[in-house]
CSV table of C-alpha atoms in Angstrom, one decimal:
chain,number,residue,atom,x,y,z
A,1,MET,CA,-63.5,68.9,-12.1
A,2,HIS,CA,-66.0,65.9,-10.3
A,3,LEU,CA,-68.4,67.4,-14.1
A,4,ALA,CA,-65.5,67.0,-16.3
A,5,LEU,CA,-64.2,63.3,-14.7
A,6,ILE,CA,-68.1,62.6,-15.1
A,7,LEU,CA,-68.6,63.9,-18.8
A,8,SER,CA,-65.3,61.9,-19.7
A,9,GLY,CA,-66.2,58.8,-18.5
A,10,LEU,CA,-69.8,59.2,-20.8
A,11,PHE,CA,-67.7,59.6,-23.5
A,12,PHE,CA,-66.0,57.3,-23.1
A,13,LEU,CA,-68.5,54.3,-22.8
A,14,ILE,CA,-70.7,56.0,-25.2
A,15,LEU,CA,-67.7,55.6,-27.8
A,16,LEU,CA,-67.0,51.6,-26.7
A,17,TRP,CA,-70.6,51.9,-27.5
A,18,LEU,CA,-70.3,52.7,-30.7
A,19,VAL,CA,-67.5,50.7,-31.5
A,20,LEU,CA,-68.7,47.6,-29.8
A,21,ASP,CA,-71.8,48.1,-31.5
A,22,PHE,CA,-70.4,48.4,-35.1
A,23,GLN,CA,-68.5,45.4,-34.7
A,24,LEU,CA,-71.2,43.0,-33.9
A,25,GLY,CA,-73.1,44.7,-36.2
A,26,LYS,CA,-70.7,43.6,-38.6
A,27,LYS,CA,-69.4,39.9,-37.5
A,28,LYS,CA,-73.6,39.2,-37.7
A,29,ASN,CA,-73.8,40.9,-40.9
A,30,LEU,CA,-71.0,38.7,-42.5
A,31,SER,CA,-71.8,35.7,-41.0
A,32,LEU,CA,-75.4,36.3,-43.0
A,33,VAL,CA,-74.2,37.4,-46.5
A,34,SER,CA,-73.4,34.6,-49.4
A,35,ARG,CA,-72.3,35.2,-52.7
A,36,ASN,CA,-74.5,35.4,-55.7
A,37,GLU,CA,-72.3,37.1,-58.7
A,38,THR,CA,-73.9,34.7,-62.0
A,39,ALA,CA,-71.9,33.1,-64.5
A,40,ILE,CA,-71.7,34.7,-68.1
A,41,LEU,CA,-75.1,35.9,-69.2
A,42,HIS,CA,-75.5,37.0,-72.4
A,43,GLY,CA,-77.9,40.2,-73.1
A,44,ASN,CA,-78.5,43.7,-75.2
A,45,PHE,CA,-77.0,47.1,-73.7
A,46,ASP,CA,-78.0,51.2,-74.0
A,47,ILE,CA,-75.9,53.3,-72.0
A,48,PHE,CA,-77.3,56.3,-71.1
A,49,THR,CA,-74.9,58.9,-69.4
A,50,HIS,CA,-77.5,61.8,-69.6
A,51,GLY,CA,-80.7,62.3,-66.9
A,52,LYS,CA,-83.2,64.0,-69.4
A,53,LYS,CA,-82.1,61.1,-71.8
A,54,LEU,CA,-82.6,58.2,-69.4
A,55,PHE,CA,-85.8,59.6,-67.8
A,56,ALA,CA,-87.7,59.7,-71.2
A,57,ASP,CA,-87.3,55.9,-71.9
A,58,TYR,CA,-87.4,55.1,-68.4
A,59,PHE,CA,-90.8,56.9,-68.1
A,60,HIS,CA,-92.1,55.3,-71.7
A,61,GLU,CA,-91.0,52.5,-70.6
A,62,LEU,CA,-93.2,52.1,-67.2
A,63,ARG,CA,-95.9,53.6,-68.8
A,64,ASN,CA,-96.1,50.7,-71.2
A,65,ALA,CA,-96.1,48.3,-68.5
A,66,LYS,CA,-98.3,45.7,-68.7
A,67,GLN,CA,-98.2,42.7,-65.4
A,68,HIS,CA,-95.5,44.2,-63.2
A,69,ILE,CA,-93.3,46.4,-62.2
A,70,HIS,CA,-89.9,46.4,-59.4
A,71,VAL,CA,-87.8,49.4,-58.5
A,72,LEU,CA,-85.4,50.1,-56.4
A,73,PHE,CA,-83.7,52.8,-55.7
A,74,TYR,CA,-81.6,54.7,-53.0
A,75,ILE,CA,-82.3,57.9,-53.4
A,76,VAL,CA,-86.0,59.4,-54.7
A,77,LYS,CA,-86.7,63.3,-53.2
A,78,ASP,CA,-89.8,65.1,-52.5
A,79,ASP,CA,-89.4,67.3,-55.4
A,80,GLU,CA,-90.7,67.9,-59.3
A,81,ILE,CA,-89.2,64.9,-60.4
A,82,SER,CA,-90.1,62.7,-58.1
A,83,GLU,CA,-93.1,63.4,-57.9
A,84,GLU,CA,-94.0,62.3,-61.9
A,85,PHE,CA,-92.1,59.2,-61.2
A,86,LEU,CA,-94.3,58.1,-58.2
A,87,SER,CA,-97.1,60.0,-60.2
A,88,VAL,CA,-96.6,57.4,-63.4
A,89,ILE,CA,-96.2,54.4,-61.1
A,90,LYS,CA,-99.4,55.2,-58.9
A,91,GLU,CA,-101.2,55.1,-62.0
A,92,LYS,CA,-100.7,51.5,-63.4
A,93,ALA,CA,-101.4,50.7,-60.1
A,94,ARG,CA,-104.7,51.7,-60.4
A,95,ALA,CA,-104.7,50.0,-64.0
A,96,GLY,CA,-104.3,47.0,-62.6
A,97,VAL,CA,-100.3,46.3,-63.3
A,98,GLU,CA,-98.1,45.0,-60.1
A,99,VAL,CA,-95.9,48.1,-58.8
A,100,ARG,CA,-93.7,46.5,-55.9
A,101,LEU,CA,-91.1,49.7,-54.9
A,102,LEU,CA,-88.8,49.4,-52.3
A,103,LEU,CA,-86.7,52.4,-51.4
A,104,ASP,CA,-83.3,52.6,-49.2
A,105,ARG,CA,-84.4,54.1,-44.9
A,106,LEU,CA,-81.8,57.2,-44.3
A,107,GLY,CA,-81.2,57.9,-48.8
A,108,SER,CA,-85.0,58.7,-49.3
A,109,TRP,CA,-85.2,60.6,-45.8
A,110,LYS,CA,-88.0,62.8,-47.6
A,111,VAL,CA,-90.6,60.6,-48.9
A,112,LYS,CA,-92.7,61.7,-46.7
A,113,LYS,CA,-95.7,59.0,-44.5
A,114,ASP,CA,-99.1,60.7,-46.8
A,115,THR,CA,-97.1,60.3,-50.0
A,116,ILE,CA,-96.7,56.5,-48.3
A,117,GLU,CA,-100.1,56.7,-47.9
A,118,ALA,CA,-101.3,57.6,-51.2
A,119,LEU,CA,-98.9,54.8,-53.3
A,120,ARG,CA,-100.6,52.3,-50.7
A,121,GLU,CA,-103.9,53.6,-51.6
A,122,ALA,CA,-103.1,53.7,-55.4
A,123,GLY,CA,-102.6,49.9,-55.5
A,124,ILE,CA,-98.5,50.0,-54.9
A,125,ARG,CA,-96.5,47.7,-52.7
A,126,PHE,CA,-94.0,49.7,-50.7
A,127,ALA,CA,-91.8,49.0,-48.6
A,128,PHE,CA,-88.6,50.4,-46.9
A,129,SER,CA,-84.9,48.8,-46.5
A,130,ASN,CA,-82.0,48.9,-43.7
A,131,THR,CA,-84.2,50.0,-41.2
A,132,ILE,CA,-82.3,51.4,-38.0
A,133,LYS,CA,-83.4,48.6,-36.2
A,134,PRO,CA,-81.9,47.1,-32.8
A,135,PRO,CA,-79.7,45.6,-31.7
A,136,PHE,CA,-77.3,46.9,-33.5
A,137,LEU,CA,-78.3,50.5,-33.8
A,138,PHE,CA,-75.2,51.9,-34.7
A,139,TYR,CA,-74.4,49.5,-37.3
A,140,SER,CA,-77.5,49.2,-38.9
A,141,SER,CA,-77.4,53.4,-39.0
A,142,GLN,CA,-74.4,53.3,-41.4
A,143,THR,CA,-75.6,50.0,-44.1
A,144,ARG,CA,-77.1,51.4,-47.1
A,145,ASN,CA,-79.0,49.5,-50.0
A,146,HIS,CA,-77.6,51.5,-52.7
A,147,ARG,CA,-78.9,49.4,-55.3
A,148,LYS,CA,-80.1,51.6,-58.3
A,149,ILE,CA,-82.2,48.1,-60.2
A,150,THR,CA,-85.9,48.7,-62.4
A,151,ILE,CA,-87.7,45.7,-63.9
A,152,ILE,CA,-90.1,46.3,-66.0
A,153,ASP,CA,-91.8,43.3,-67.1
A,154,GLY,CA,-89.5,41.0,-66.3
A,155,LYS,CA,-87.8,41.9,-70.2
A,156,ILE,CA,-86.6,45.2,-69.5
A,157,GLY,CA,-83.9,46.3,-66.5
A,158,TYR,CA,-82.3,49.2,-65.9
A,159,LEU,CA,-79.2,49.1,-63.9
A,160,GLY,CA,-76.8,52.5,-62.1
A,161,GLY,CA,-75.5,55.7,-60.8
A,162,PHE,CA,-78.9,57.9,-61.4
A,163,ASN,CA,-81.7,57.7,-59.0
A,164,ILE,CA,-84.8,60.4,-58.7
A,165,GLY,CA,-83.9,63.8,-58.1
A,166,LYS,CA,-84.1,67.6,-59.7
A,167,GLU,CA,-80.0,67.1,-59.2
A,168,TYR,CA,-80.4,63.9,-61.9
A,169,ILE,CA,-81.8,66.0,-64.7
A,170,ASP,CA,-79.8,69.1,-64.3
A,171,GLU,CA,-81.6,70.8,-62.2
A,172,ASP,CA,-79.8,71.9,-59.0
A,173,PRO,CA,-77.5,74.9,-59.8
A,174,SER,CA,-74.5,74.1,-57.7
A,175,LEU,CA,-73.8,71.0,-59.7
A,176,GLY,CA,-74.5,71.6,-63.1
A,177,ILE,CA,-75.0,69.5,-65.5
A,178,TRP,CA,-75.4,65.3,-63.7
A,179,ARG,CA,-73.0,63.4,-65.5
A,180,ASP,CA,-74.2,59.3,-64.5
A,181,TYR,CA,-74.0,55.8,-66.5
A,182,HIS,CA,-77.4,54.0,-66.4
A,183,LEU,CA,-77.4,50.7,-68.2
A,184,LYS,CA,-80.9,50.0,-70.1
A,185,ILE,CA,-80.8,45.6,-70.6
A,186,THR,CA,-82.6,43.5,-72.0
A,187,GLY,CA,-82.2,39.4,-73.2
A,188,ARG,CA,-82.6,36.7,-70.5
A,189,SER,CA,-80.6,38.0,-68.0
A,190,VAL,CA,-82.7,40.9,-66.7
A,191,ASN,CA,-84.2,37.6,-64.6
A,192,PHE,CA,-81.1,37.7,-62.3
A,193,LEU,CA,-81.7,41.4,-61.6
A,194,GLN,CA,-85.4,39.8,-61.3
A,195,SER,CA,-84.3,37.3,-59.0
A,196,GLU,CA,-82.2,40.0,-57.0
A,197,PHE,CA,-84.6,42.4,-56.6
A,198,LEU,CA,-87.2,39.9,-54.8
A,199,ILE,CA,-84.5,38.6,-52.5
A,200,ASP,CA,-84.3,42.1,-51.4
A,201,TRP,CA,-88.2,42.4,-51.2
A,202,HIS,CA,-88.4,39.2,-49.2
A,203,GLU,CA,-85.7,40.9,-46.7
A,204,TYR,CA,-87.7,43.9,-46.3
A,205,ALA,CA,-91.2,43.3,-47.2
A,206,GLY,CA,-91.4,39.8,-46.2
A,207,GLU,CA,-93.0,38.8,-49.3
A,208,ASP,CA,-91.3,35.7,-50.6
A,209,ILE,CA,-92.5,35.3,-54.4
A,210,LEU,CA,-89.3,34.3,-55.7
A,211,GLY,CA,-90.1,30.9,-56.9
A,212,ASP,CA,-93.4,32.9,-59.1
A,213,PRO,CA,-92.1,31.6,-62.7
A,214,MET,CA,-94.5,34.7,-63.8
A,215,TYR,CA,-91.8,37.4,-62.5
A,216,PHE,CA,-89.2,35.5,-64.8
A,217,PRO,CA,-90.3,34.9,-68.7
A,218,VAL,CA,-89.0,33.1,-71.1
A,219,ILE,CA,-86.7,35.2,-72.7
A,220,ALA,CA,-83.9,35.2,-75.6
A,221,ASP,CA,-80.4,35.5,-74.8
A,222,GLY,CA,-78.6,38.4,-76.2
A,223,ASP,CA,-75.1,39.4,-77.7
A,224,ILE,CA,-73.3,40.9,-75.2
A,225,ARG,CA,-71.1,38.9,-72.3
A,226,HIS,CA,-71.7,39.9,-68.7
A,227,ARG,CA,-72.5,39.0,-65.5
A,228,PHE,CA,-73.7,41.0,-62.3
A,229,VAL,CA,-72.0,41.3,-58.9
A,230,PRO,CA,-74.1,41.8,-56.1
A,231,THR,CA,-72.4,43.1,-53.0
A,232,GLU,CA,-72.3,43.4,-49.5
A,233,ALA,CA,-70.3,43.2,-46.1
A,234,GLY,CA,-67.0,43.5,-47.5
A,235,GLN,CA,-67.4,41.9,-50.4
A,236,LEU,CA,-66.7,44.6,-52.9
A,237,GLU,CA,-63.0,45.2,-51.9
A,238,GLN,CA,-61.7,41.4,-53.3
A,239,ASN,CA,-63.8,42.5,-56.7
A,240,TYR,CA,-61.8,44.9,-57.2
A,241,LEU,CA,-58.7,43.6,-56.0
A,242,THR,CA,-59.2,41.3,-58.8
A,243,LEU,CA,-60.6,43.4,-61.3
A,244,ILE,CA,-57.1,46.0,-60.8
A,245,GLN,CA,-54.5,42.3,-60.7
A,246,GLN,CA,-55.8,41.6,-64.4
A,247,ALA,CA,-54.5,45.0,-65.8
A,248,ASN,CA,-52.1,45.0,-67.9
A,249,GLN,CA,-51.8,47.8,-69.8
A,250,SER,CA,-54.0,50.3,-68.6
A,251,LEU,CA,-56.9,50.9,-65.6
A,252,ILE,CA,-59.8,53.9,-66.2
A,253,ILE,CA,-61.3,54.1,-63.1
A,254,GLY,CA,-64.4,56.5,-62.5
A,255,SER,CA,-65.7,57.5,-59.7
A,256,PRO,CA,-67.5,60.8,-57.5
A,257,TYR,CA,-66.1,59.8,-54.6
A,258,PHE,CA,-62.8,58.5,-54.6
A,259,ILE,CA,-61.8,56.2,-51.0
A,260,PRO,CA,-59.6,53.6,-51.2
A,261,CYS,CA,-58.6,51.2,-48.7
A,262,LYS,CA,-55.2,50.6,-48.6
A,263,LYS,CA,-55.0,46.6,-50.1
A,264,ILE,CA,-56.8,48.7,-53.3
A,265,LEU,CA,-54.2,51.5,-52.7
A,266,ALA,CA,-51.3,49.1,-52.9
A,267,ALA,CA,-52.8,47.2,-55.6
A,268,LEU,CA,-53.2,50.5,-57.8
A,269,LEU,CA,-49.0,51.3,-57.2
A,270,SER,CA,-47.9,48.2,-57.7
A,271,ALA,CA,-50.0,48.0,-60.9
A,272,ILE,CA,-48.2,51.6,-61.4
A,273,LYS,CA,-45.4,49.8,-61.0
A,274,ARG,CA,-46.2,47.2,-63.3
A,275,GLY,CA,-46.5,49.3,-66.3
A,276,VAL,CA,-50.3,49.9,-66.1
A,277,GLN,CA,-51.3,53.6,-67.1
A,278,VAL,CA,-53.8,54.8,-64.6
A,279,SER,CA,-55.9,57.1,-64.8
A,280,ILE,CA,-58.8,58.2,-62.2
A,281,ILE,CA,-61.7,60.8,-62.9
A,282,VAL,CA,-63.6,62.1,-60.4
A,283,PRO,CA,-65.2,65.5,-59.6
A,284,TYR,CA,-64.2,69.1,-59.6
A,285,THR,CA,-66.6,70.1,-57.1
A,286,ALA,CA,-67.8,67.6,-54.6
A,287,ASP,CA,-71.4,67.7,-53.6
A,288,HIS,CA,-70.9,65.9,-49.8
A,289,LEU,CA,-68.6,67.9,-46.8
A,290,LEU,CA,-65.2,66.0,-46.6
A,291,VAL,CA,-65.2,63.7,-49.7
A,292,GLN,CA,-63.2,65.4,-51.7
A,293,GLU,CA,-61.2,66.2,-48.6
A,294,ALA,CA,-60.9,62.7,-48.1
A,295,SER,CA,-59.3,61.7,-51.4
A,296,PHE,CA,-56.5,63.8,-51.9
A,297,ARG,CA,-54.3,61.7,-49.9
A,298,TYR,CA,-54.3,58.5,-51.9
A,299,LEU,CA,-54.8,61.1,-54.7
A,300,ARG,CA,-51.2,61.9,-53.8
A,301,LYS,CA,-49.7,58.9,-53.7
A,302,LEU,CA,-51.3,57.6,-57.3
A,303,ILE,CA,-50.0,60.6,-59.1
A,304,ARG,CA,-46.6,60.6,-57.2
A,305,ALA,CA,-46.4,57.3,-58.6
A,306,GLY,CA,-47.6,58.4,-61.9
A,307,ALA,CA,-51.4,57.6,-62.4
A,308,SER,CA,-53.5,60.7,-64.1
A,309,VAL,CA,-55.9,62.3,-62.0
A,310,TYR,CA,-58.8,64.1,-63.8
A,311,GLN,CA,-61.5,66.3,-61.8
A,312,TYR,CA,-65.4,67.0,-64.0
A,313,LYS,CA,-65.6,70.5,-65.1
A,314,LYS,CA,-68.6,70.1,-67.0
A,315,GLY,CA,-71.0,69.7,-63.9
A,316,PHE,CA,-71.3,66.8,-61.4
A,317,TYR,CA,-69.3,64.0,-62.4
A,318,HIS,CA,-71.5,60.7,-60.5
A,319,ALA,CA,-70.7,57.8,-62.9
A,320,LYS,CA,-69.2,54.7,-61.2
A,321,THR,CA,-66.7,52.7,-63.5
A,322,LEU,CA,-64.3,50.6,-63.8
A,323,VAL,CA,-62.2,49.7,-67.5
A,324,ILE,CA,-59.6,47.0,-67.2
A,325,ASP,CA,-57.6,47.8,-70.9
A,326,ASP,CA,-60.0,46.2,-73.7
A,327,LYS,CA,-61.5,43.3,-71.8
A,328,ILE,CA,-63.5,44.1,-68.9
A,329,CYS,CA,-66.0,47.2,-67.8
A,330,ASP,CA,-67.7,47.8,-64.8
A,331,ILE,CA,-70.7,49.4,-64.7
A,332,GLY,CA,-73.0,49.4,-61.5
A,333,THR,CA,-74.2,51.2,-58.4
A,334,ALA,CA,-71.1,51.1,-56.0
A,335,ASN,CA,-68.4,54.3,-55.3
A,336,PHE,CA,-64.8,53.4,-55.3
A,337,ASP,CA,-65.2,54.5,-51.7
A,338,LYS,CA,-64.9,52.3,-47.7
A,339,ARG,CA,-68.9,53.3,-47.9
A,340,SER,CA,-69.2,50.8,-51.3
A,341,MET,CA,-67.2,48.2,-50.4
A,342,TYR,CA,-68.0,47.6,-46.6
A,343,LEU,CA,-71.2,49.0,-45.4
A,344,ASN,CA,-73.7,49.3,-49.1
A,345,LYS,CA,-75.6,46.9,-50.7
A,346,GLU,CA,-74.1,47.0,-54.6
A,347,ILE,CA,-74.6,45.2,-57.7
A,348,ASN,CA,-72.1,46.1,-60.6
A,349,CYS,CA,-72.3,44.7,-64.3
A,350,TYR,CA,-69.3,43.2,-65.9
A,351,ILE,CA,-69.4,44.1,-69.0
A,352,TYR,CA,-66.8,41.6,-71.7
A,353,ASP,CA,-67.9,43.0,-74.7
A,354,PRO,CA,-65.4,44.7,-77.2
A,355,ALA,CA,-67.7,46.4,-79.3
A,356,PHE,CA,-69.5,47.9,-76.0
A,357,ILE,CA,-66.3,48.4,-73.9
A,358,GLN,CA,-64.9,50.8,-76.7
A,359,ARG,CA,-68.2,52.3,-76.9
A,360,LEU,CA,-67.7,53.3,-72.8
A,361,LYS,CA,-63.9,54.3,-73.3
A,362,ASP,CA,-65.0,56.4,-75.8
A,363,ILE,CA,-67.3,58.1,-73.1
A,364,LEU,CA,-64.5,58.2,-71.0
A,365,LYS,CA,-62.3,60.3,-73.4
A,366,LYS,CA,-64.7,62.9,-73.9
A,367,ASP,CA,-65.3,63.0,-70.1
A,368,MET,CA,-61.3,63.4,-69.6
A,369,ASN,CA,-61.5,65.9,-71.9
A,370,ASP,CA,-64.2,68.0,-70.5
A,371,SER,CA,-62.0,67.7,-66.8
A,372,VAL,CA,-58.9,69.5,-65.6
A,373,ARG,CA,-55.3,67.4,-64.7
A,374,LEU,CA,-54.9,67.0,-61.0
A,375,THR,CA,-51.4,67.9,-60.0
A,376,LEU,CA,-49.1,67.7,-57.4
A,377,ALA,CA,-48.2,71.7,-57.0
A,378,ALA,CA,-52.0,71.8,-56.3
A,379,LEU,CA,-52.7,69.7,-53.9
A,380,ASN,CA,-49.4,70.2,-51.7
A,381,LYS,CA,-50.2,73.8,-51.9
A,382,PRO,CA,-50.4,75.4,-48.6
A,383,ASN,CA,-54.2,75.7,-47.3
A,384,PRO,CA,-54.8,75.6,-44.4
A,385,SER,CA,-58.5,74.9,-44.2
A,386,ARG,CA,-57.9,72.1,-46.6
A,387,THR,CA,-55.4,70.3,-44.0
A,388,LEU,CA,-57.7,70.7,-41.2
A,389,LYS,CA,-60.9,69.2,-43.4
A,390,GLU,CA,-58.3,66.4,-44.8
A,391,GLY,CA,-57.6,65.8,-41.1
A,392,ILE,CA,-60.9,65.5,-40.0
A,393,ALA,CA,-61.9,63.3,-43.4
A,394,ALA,CA,-58.7,60.8,-42.8
A,395,VAL,CA,-60.6,59.9,-39.5
A,396,ILE,CA,-64.3,59.7,-40.6
A,397,SER,CA,-63.1,58.3,-43.8
A,398,TYR,CA,-64.7,54.6,-43.6
A,399,PHE,CA,-68.6,56.8,-42.7
A,400,LEU,CA,-68.3,58.8,-45.7
């Protein structure tokens, strides 16, 4: 009995510490962040949906870099494609190109100390973002820099859902073909991607070069109207609400993880009620524990209200997109989940060009054709194991 009291007291103290740590850390972070979205910009865009094609183009552009390469990834792994990527940027650094590499500390935990030493010996400036640090150890362990940005010579930018690892080039047999959306960007708006990278670089590497004009060449505008929207610490929730409320006819959401907050769910249900056709694409097979079960409670309500939910079956679906009628599409790094809304640093691109939006809608139509419709009958079929997982997922959905 005495031991049980001690253990229960210890459990309560740990729980209290976690709650206080998280809430105080969140409050401190909210006091520091500011909004930095752009006005309407003009650039040129290409979109990649397959990893092998993306990385063939990406490595080609890296090898052609003349002055500087700035890279931010959430994940770089310890495998063949990661080694090729690191070899390319080491080769460029040795040739005199300035290379800065910023990786999320937890997302890229497989990058070893000797790998980092080899990068620095080659002349690469390297830093980890979002390391666990006092005084808010638990909160800082949950925040991530989920952005994936590359800027080459200040003239070519990449932004989207792909990281560096074998699964992203279809070499994980448990996931199959990896379906994702990644933008290649040229034109003057690349300057904004550069500034966002350098803001993060200053925060985590301590080097302030944001005011150096050599990183911001004069570039002509492109043809496609768009703007970039970086978010963190809860800013994404309001952005999603604003987008959903603008829908009059159709709303398409593509995300590997569908775990919306109460306000977002209510906005989606309200959109359906006013006649908006809501379509959602999610994976058929999950890549992480409990994320699929966490989505079911929301998908039931939406299907019951009239939404169409598609489970992608031709591999793993990792794209992050929203399409509002024929007037706005959003492609970026943010998932449609609470972690991206409240904990991660993300960056999305809102595109207002009718021709590009139609191109994306054609891609989404193909992805829906490669999917199966999720039904209420399937979701409500008795399954004790799934029910248990759904219960657990509901409790920890904020952190999935």
